[in-house]
Short mmCIF file of C-alpha atoms in Angstrom, two decimals:
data_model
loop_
_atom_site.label_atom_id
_atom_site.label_comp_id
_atom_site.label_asym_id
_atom_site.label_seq_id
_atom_site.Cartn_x
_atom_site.Cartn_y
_atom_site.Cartn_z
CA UNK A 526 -20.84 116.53 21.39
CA UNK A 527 -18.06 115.02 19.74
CA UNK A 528 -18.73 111.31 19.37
CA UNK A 529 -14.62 110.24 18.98
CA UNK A 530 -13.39 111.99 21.53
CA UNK A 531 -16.00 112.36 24.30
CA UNK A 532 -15.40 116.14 25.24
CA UNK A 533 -18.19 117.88 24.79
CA UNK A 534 -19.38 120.83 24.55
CA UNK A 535 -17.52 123.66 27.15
CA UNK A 536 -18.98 124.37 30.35
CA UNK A 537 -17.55 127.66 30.40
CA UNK A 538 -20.42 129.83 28.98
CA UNK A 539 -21.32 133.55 29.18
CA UNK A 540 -25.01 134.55 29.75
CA UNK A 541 -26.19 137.32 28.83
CA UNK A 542 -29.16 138.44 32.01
CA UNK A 543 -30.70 141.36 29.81
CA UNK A 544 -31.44 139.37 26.45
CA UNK A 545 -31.36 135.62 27.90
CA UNK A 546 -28.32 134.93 25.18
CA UNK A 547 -25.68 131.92 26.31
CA UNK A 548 -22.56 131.87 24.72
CA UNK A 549 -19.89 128.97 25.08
CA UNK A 550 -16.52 131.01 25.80
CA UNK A 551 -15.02 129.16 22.72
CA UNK A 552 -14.16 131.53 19.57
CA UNK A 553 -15.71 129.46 16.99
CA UNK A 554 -18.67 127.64 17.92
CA UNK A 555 -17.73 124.79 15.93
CA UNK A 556 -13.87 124.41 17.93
CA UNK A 557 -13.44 123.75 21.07
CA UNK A 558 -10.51 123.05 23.40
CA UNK A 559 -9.16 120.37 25.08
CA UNK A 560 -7.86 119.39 28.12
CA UNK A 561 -4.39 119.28 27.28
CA UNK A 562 -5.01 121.90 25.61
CA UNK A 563 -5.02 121.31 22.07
CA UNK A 564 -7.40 123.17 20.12
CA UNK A 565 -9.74 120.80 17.48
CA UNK A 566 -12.46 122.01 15.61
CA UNK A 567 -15.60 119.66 14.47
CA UNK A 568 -16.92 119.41 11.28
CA UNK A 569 -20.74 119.72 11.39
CA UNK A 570 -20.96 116.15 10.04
CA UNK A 571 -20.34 113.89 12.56
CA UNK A 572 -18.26 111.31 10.99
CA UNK A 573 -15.80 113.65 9.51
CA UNK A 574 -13.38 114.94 11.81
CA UNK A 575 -10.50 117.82 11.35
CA UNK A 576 -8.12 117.02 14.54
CA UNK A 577 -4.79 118.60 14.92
CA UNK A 578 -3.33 116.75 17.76
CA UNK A 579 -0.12 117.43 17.93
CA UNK A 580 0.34 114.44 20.31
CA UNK A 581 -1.05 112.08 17.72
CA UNK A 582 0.28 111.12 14.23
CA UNK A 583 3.62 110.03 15.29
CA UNK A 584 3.00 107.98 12.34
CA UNK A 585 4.56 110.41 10.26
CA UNK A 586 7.98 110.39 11.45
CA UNK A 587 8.31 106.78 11.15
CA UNK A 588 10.95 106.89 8.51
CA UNK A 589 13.18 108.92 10.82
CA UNK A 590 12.98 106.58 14.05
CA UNK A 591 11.31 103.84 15.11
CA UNK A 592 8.31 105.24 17.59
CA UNK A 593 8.24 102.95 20.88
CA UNK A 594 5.73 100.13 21.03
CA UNK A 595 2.52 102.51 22.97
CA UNK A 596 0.38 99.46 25.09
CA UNK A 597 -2.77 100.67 26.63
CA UNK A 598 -3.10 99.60 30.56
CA UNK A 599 -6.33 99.57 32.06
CA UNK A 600 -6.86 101.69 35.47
CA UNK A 601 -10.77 101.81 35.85
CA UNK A 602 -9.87 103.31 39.56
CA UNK A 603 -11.83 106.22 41.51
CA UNK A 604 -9.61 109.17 41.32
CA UNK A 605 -10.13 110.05 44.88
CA UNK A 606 -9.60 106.14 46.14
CA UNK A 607 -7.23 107.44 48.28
CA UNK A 608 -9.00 109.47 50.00
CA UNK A 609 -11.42 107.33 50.34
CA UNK A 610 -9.90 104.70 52.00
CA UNK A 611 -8.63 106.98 54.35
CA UNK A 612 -12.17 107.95 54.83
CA UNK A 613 -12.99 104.73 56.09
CA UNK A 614 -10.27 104.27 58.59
CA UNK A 615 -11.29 107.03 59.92
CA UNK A 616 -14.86 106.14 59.86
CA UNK A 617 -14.01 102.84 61.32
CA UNK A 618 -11.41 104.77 64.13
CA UNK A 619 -14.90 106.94 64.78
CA UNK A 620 -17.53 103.93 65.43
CA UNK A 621 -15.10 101.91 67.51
CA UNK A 622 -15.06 104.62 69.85
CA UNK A 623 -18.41 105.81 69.60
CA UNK A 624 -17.23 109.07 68.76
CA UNK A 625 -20.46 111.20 66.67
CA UNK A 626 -18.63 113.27 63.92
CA UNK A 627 -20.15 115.91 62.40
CA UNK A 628 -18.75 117.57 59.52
CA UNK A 629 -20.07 120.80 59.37
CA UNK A 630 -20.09 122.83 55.85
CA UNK A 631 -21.03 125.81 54.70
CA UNK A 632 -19.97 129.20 52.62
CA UNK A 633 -17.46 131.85 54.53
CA UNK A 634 -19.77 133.95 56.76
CA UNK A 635 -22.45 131.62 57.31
CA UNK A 636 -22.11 131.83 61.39
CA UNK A 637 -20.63 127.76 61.74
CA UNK A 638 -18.13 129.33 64.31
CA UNK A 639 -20.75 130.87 66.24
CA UNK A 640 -23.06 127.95 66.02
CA UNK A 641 -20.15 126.21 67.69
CA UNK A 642 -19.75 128.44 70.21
CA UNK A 643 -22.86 128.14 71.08
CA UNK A 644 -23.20 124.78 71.03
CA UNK A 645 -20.08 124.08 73.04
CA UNK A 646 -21.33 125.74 75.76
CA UNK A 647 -25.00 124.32 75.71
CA UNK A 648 -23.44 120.60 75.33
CA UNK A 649 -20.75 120.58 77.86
CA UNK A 650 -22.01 120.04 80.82
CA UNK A 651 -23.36 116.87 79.20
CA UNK A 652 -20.67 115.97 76.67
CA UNK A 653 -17.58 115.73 76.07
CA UNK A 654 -17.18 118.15 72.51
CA UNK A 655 -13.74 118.30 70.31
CA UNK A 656 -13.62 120.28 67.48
CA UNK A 657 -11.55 120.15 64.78
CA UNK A 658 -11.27 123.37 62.47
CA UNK A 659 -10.57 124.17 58.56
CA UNK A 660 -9.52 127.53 57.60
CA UNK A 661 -7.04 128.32 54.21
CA UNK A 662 -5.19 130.40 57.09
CA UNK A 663 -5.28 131.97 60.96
CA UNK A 664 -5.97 129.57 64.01
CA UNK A 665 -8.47 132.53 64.82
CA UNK A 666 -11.92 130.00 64.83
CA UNK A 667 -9.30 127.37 66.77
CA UNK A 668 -8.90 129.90 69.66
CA UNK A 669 -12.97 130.59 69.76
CA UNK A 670 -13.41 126.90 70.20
CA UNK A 671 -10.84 126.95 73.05
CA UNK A 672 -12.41 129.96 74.41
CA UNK A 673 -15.93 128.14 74.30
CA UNK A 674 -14.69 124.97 76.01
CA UNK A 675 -13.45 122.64 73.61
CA UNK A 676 -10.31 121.08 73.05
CA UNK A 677 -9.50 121.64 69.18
CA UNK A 678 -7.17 121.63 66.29
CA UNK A 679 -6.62 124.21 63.86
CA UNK A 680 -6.26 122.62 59.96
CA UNK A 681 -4.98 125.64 57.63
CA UNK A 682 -4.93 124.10 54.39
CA UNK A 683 -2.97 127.38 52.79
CA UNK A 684 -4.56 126.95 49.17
CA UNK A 685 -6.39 124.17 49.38
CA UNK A 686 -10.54 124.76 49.78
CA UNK A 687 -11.87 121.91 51.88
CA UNK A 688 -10.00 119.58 53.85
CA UNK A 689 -9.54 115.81 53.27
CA UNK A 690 -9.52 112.31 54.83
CA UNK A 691 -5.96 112.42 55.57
CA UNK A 692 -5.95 115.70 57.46
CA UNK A 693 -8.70 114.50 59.34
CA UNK A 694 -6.54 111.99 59.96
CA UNK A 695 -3.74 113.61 61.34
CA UNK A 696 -5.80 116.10 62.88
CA UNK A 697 -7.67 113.28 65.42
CA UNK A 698 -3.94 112.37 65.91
CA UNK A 699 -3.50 115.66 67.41
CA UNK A 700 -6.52 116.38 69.40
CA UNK A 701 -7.26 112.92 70.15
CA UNK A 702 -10.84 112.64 71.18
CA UNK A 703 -12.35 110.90 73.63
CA UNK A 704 -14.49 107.81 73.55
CA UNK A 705 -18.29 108.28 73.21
CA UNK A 706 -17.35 112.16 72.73
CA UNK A 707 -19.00 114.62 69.82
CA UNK A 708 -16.31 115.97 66.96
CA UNK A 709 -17.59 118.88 65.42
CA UNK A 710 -15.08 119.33 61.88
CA UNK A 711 -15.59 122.79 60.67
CA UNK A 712 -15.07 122.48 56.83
CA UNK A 713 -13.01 125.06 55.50
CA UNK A 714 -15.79 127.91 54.06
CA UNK A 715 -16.80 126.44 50.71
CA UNK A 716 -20.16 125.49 48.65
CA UNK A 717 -18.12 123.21 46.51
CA UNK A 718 -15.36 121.22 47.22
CA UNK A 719 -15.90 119.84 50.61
CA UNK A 720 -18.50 118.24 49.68
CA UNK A 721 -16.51 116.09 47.19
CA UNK A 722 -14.36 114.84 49.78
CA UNK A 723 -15.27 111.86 52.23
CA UNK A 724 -13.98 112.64 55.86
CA UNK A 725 -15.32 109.88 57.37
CA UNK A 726 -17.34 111.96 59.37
CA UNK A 727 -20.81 110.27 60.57
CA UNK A 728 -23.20 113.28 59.77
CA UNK A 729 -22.81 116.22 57.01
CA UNK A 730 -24.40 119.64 58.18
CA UNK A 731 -24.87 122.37 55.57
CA UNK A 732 -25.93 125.35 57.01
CA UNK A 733 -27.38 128.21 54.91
CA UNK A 734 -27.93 131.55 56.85
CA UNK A 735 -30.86 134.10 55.80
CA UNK A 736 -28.09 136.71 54.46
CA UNK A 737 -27.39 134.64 51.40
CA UNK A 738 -29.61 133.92 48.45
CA UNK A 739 -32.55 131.39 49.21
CA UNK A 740 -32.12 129.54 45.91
CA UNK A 741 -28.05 128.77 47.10
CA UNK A 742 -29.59 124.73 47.15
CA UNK A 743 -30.40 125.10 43.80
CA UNK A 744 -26.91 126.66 43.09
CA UNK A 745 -24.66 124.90 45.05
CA UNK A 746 -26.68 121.63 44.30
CA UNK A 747 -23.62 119.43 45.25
CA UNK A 748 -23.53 120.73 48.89
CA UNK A 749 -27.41 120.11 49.81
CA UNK A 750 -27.22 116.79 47.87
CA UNK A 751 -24.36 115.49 50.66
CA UNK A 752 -25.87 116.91 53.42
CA UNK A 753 -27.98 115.07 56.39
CA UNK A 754 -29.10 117.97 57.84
CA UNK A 755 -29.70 121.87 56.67
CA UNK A 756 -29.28 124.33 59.01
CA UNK A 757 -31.29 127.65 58.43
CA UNK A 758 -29.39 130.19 60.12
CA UNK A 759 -29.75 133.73 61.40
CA UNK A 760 -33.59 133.59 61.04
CA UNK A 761 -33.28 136.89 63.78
CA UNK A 762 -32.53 138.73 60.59
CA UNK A 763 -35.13 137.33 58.08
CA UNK A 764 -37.34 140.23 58.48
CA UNK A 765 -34.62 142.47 57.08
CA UNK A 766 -33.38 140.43 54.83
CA UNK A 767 -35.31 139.29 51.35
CA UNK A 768 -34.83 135.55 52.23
CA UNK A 769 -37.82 133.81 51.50
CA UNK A 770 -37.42 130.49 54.15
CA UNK A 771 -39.99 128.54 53.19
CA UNK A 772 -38.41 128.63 49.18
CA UNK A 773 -35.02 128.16 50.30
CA UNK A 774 -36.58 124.68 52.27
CA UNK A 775 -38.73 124.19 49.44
CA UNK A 776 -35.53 124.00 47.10
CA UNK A 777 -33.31 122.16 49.51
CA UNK A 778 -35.93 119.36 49.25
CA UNK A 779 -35.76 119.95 45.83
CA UNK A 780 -32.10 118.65 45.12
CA UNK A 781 -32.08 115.99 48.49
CA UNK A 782 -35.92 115.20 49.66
CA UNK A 783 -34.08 113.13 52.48
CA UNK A 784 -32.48 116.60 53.75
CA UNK A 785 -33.61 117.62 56.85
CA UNK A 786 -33.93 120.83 57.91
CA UNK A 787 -33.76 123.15 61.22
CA UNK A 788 -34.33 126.82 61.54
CA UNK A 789 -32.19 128.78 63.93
CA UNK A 790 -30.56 131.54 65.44
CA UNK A 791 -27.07 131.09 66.52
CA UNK A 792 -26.80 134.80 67.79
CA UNK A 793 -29.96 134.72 69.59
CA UNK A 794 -30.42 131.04 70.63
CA UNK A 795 -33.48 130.41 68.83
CA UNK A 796 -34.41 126.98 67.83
CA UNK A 797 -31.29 126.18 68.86
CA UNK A 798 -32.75 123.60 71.36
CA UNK A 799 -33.99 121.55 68.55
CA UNK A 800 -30.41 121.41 67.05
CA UNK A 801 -29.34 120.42 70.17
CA UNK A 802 -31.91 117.62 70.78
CA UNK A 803 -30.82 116.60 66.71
CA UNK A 804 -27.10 116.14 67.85
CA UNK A 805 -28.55 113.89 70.87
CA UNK A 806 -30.64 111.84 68.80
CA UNK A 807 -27.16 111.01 66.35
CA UNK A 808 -25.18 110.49 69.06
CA UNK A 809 -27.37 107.93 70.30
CA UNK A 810 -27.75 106.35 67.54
CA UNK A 811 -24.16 106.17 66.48
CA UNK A 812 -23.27 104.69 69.75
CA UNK A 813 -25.89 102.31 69.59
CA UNK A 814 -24.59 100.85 65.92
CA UNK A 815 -20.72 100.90 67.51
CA UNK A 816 -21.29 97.08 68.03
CA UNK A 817 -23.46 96.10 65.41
CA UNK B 952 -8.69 124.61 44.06
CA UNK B 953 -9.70 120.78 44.32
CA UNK B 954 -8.85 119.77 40.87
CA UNK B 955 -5.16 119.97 42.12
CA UNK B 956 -5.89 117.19 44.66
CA UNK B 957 -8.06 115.67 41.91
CA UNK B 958 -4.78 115.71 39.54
CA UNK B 959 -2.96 114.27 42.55
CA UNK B 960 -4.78 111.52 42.74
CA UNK B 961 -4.67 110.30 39.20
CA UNK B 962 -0.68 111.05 38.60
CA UNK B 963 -0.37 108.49 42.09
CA UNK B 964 -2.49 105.99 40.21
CA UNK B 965 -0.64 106.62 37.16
CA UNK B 966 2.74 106.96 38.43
CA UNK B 967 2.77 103.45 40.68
CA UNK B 968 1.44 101.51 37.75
CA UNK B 969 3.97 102.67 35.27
CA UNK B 970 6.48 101.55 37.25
CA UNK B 971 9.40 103.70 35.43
CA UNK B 972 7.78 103.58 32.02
CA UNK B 973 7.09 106.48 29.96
CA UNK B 974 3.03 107.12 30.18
CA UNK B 975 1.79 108.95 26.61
CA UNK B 976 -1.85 109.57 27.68
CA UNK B 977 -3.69 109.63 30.31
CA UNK B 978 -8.18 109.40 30.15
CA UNK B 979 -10.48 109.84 32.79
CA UNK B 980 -14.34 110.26 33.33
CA UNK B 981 -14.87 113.17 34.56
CA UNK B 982 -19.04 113.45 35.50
CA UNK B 983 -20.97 116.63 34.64
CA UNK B 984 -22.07 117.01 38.35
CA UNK B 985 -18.72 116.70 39.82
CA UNK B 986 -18.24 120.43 39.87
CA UNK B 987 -14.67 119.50 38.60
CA UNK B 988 -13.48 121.72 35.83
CA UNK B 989 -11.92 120.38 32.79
CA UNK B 990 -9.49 123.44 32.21
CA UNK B 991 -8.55 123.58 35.87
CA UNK B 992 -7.97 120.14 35.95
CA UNK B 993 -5.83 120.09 32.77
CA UNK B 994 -3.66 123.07 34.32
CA UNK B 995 -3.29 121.36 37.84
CA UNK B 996 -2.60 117.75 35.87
CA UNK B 997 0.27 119.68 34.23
CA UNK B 998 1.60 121.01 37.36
CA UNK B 999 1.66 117.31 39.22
CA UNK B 1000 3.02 115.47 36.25
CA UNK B 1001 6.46 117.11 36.40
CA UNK B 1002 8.74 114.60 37.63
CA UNK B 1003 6.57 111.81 37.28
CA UNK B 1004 6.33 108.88 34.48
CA UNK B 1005 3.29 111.35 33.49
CA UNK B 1006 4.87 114.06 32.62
CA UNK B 1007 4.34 115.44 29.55
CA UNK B 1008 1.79 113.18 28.77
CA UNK B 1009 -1.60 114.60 27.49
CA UNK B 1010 -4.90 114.38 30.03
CA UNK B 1011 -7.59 112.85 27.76
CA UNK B 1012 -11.30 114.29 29.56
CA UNK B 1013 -13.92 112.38 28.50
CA UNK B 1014 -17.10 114.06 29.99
CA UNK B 1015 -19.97 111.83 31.93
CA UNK B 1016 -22.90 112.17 33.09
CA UNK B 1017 -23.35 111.96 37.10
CA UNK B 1018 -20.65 112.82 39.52
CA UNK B 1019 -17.98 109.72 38.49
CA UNK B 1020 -14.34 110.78 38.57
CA UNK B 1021 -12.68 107.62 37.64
CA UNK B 1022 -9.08 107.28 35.57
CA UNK B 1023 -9.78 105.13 33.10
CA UNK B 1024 -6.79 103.78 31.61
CA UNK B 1025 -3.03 105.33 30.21
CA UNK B 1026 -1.15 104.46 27.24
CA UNK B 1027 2.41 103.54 27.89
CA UNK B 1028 5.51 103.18 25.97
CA UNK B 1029 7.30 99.92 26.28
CA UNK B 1030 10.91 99.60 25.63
CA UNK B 1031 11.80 98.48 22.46
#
């Protein structure tokens, strides 16, 4: 760790499974890059630095011209303040009209869309359900949710990995939910960046299916830590699968004790009714605080 | 990709409080359990600045602990 200029050691390292060896992906352990990328090297004593900035040291030209007068302006502002003020509009757009949002997150494959599916059907009779989708591309999971008996709106964020505040926002433009209804926002299929971006959604779901690793809390640490509620999915398959459920719970507690957790079976139906009784619960409760 | 919208949202900040000067350098905190990467950040902050009072300026990435991402402050030039 470089005391003068505060980047420490790389995070990109190589690990070696056989022998246990981690390597920083630097080529001298003693040099490291920055993020501009300028390359600076550290002298193993820490007050003796060899920097080669070459946006520093304008000094040296000052016979030539005179360098402009450099004034340093503080910011001290969140990076994603934006966004997060157009979290809470939306937030506040949400509780005004008792509308539950749930922002549902989880990798690519891990049966959200089916859950969905499901869940449409089982809650509208009762409900009124929107649902508001994420992909990178296709309005494929849009038409499922149309097919199941929701209104929805189809986000394709073309590169982008999650979606934000703002396309929430102009999404509920679009489909326009009803007061006292449920939103269901399917997160584009990521472990990582959605959860870094406030929606202004009144629940976060992760949902974890039995066909990925059980320790994916422990990797994707970010994920469980923003999430309300876990979802265990496609227990059906657990006994074919090497998914150890009570470790994968174990370690979900691990990184968010407050994390609650539900096993299930979208295919199947399986525990689903206690999912179901879950979304209830919220939706009570969020139309209960509307006023407060 | 989120370290583009992450580079977004410091060359707005930037760019409004310039207002038309020439920004040097730009430092933020970026935490250790952000899952924000430095290089990706640097390359995306590169990308954003064209056109903007940031660009060419260098991105300063002072690591943190816990999951801040906050723009700290820029260095300017004033007119002579």
């Amino acid at each position: 760790m470089c005391g003068s200029c505060g980047c420490g050691s790389s995070e990109l390292t190589m690990t070696n499974l056989e022998t246990g060896k981690q390597t920083p992906l630097t080529d001298d352990p003693l040099e490291h890059v920055h993020a501009d990328g300028t390359r600076h090297r550290h002298h193993p004593e820490p007050d003796h630095h060899d920097h080669h900035h070459d946006h520093e040291h304008t000094h040296d030209h000052a016979q030539h011209h005179e360098p402009a007068p450099v004034s340093t302006i503080d910011l001290n502002t969140r990076i994603l303040a934006k966004n997060d003020a157009a979290a809470a509009q939306n937030r506040a757009w949400f509780k005004g009209r008792e509308i539950l949002a749930i922002n549902l997150m989880s990798a690519p494959g891990a049966g959200k869309t089916t859950l969905l599916e499901r869940t449409i059907a089982s809650l509208k009779g009762d409900h009124k359900v929107f649902v508001l989708e994420g992909d990178q591309a296709t309005d494929h999971d849009g038409a499922r949710m149309k097919a199941a008996g929701a209104p929805a709106v189809q986000i394709n964020t073309g590169q982008g990995c999650h979606l934000d505040a703002d396309m929430l926002a102009r999404g509920i433009g679009e489909l326009k939910p009803a007061s006292g209804s449920i939103l269901f926002i399917e997160n584009v299929g990521n472990l990582v960046c959605p959860a870094l971006f406030d929606l202004g959604e009144a629940r976060r779901v992760a949902i974890l299916s039995v066909t990925e690793g059980d320790d994916k809390p422990l990797k994707y640490p970010h994920m469980f830590r923003a999430a309300d509620l876990m979802l265990l999915n496609k227990i059906d398959l657990a006994p074919h699968v090497r998914f150890d459920r009570q470790r994968a719970i174990a370690f979900a507690h691990q990184v968010n004790p407050a994390i609650k957790v539900l096993e299930l079976s979208a295919q199947t139906g399986e525990g689903v009714d206690a999912w179901l009784r879950w979304i209830d619960a919220e939706h009570a409760t969020v139309r209960a605080e509307a006023f407060v | 990709m989120h370290e583009l919208a992450i580079a977004q949202g410091i060359i707005e900040k930037v760019d409004e409080t310039a207002a038309g000067r020439k920004v040097r350098r730009v430092i933020v905190e970026i935490g250790r359990d952000s899952c924000v990467s430095a290089e990706a950040l640097a390359f995306s902050f590169d990308l954003v600045a064209e056109g903007s009072a940031a660009h060419g300026a260098v991105l300063d990435v002072r690591s943190v602990m816990g999951t801040t991402l906050n723009v700290k402050s820029m260095e300017v030039e004033e007119a002579a």
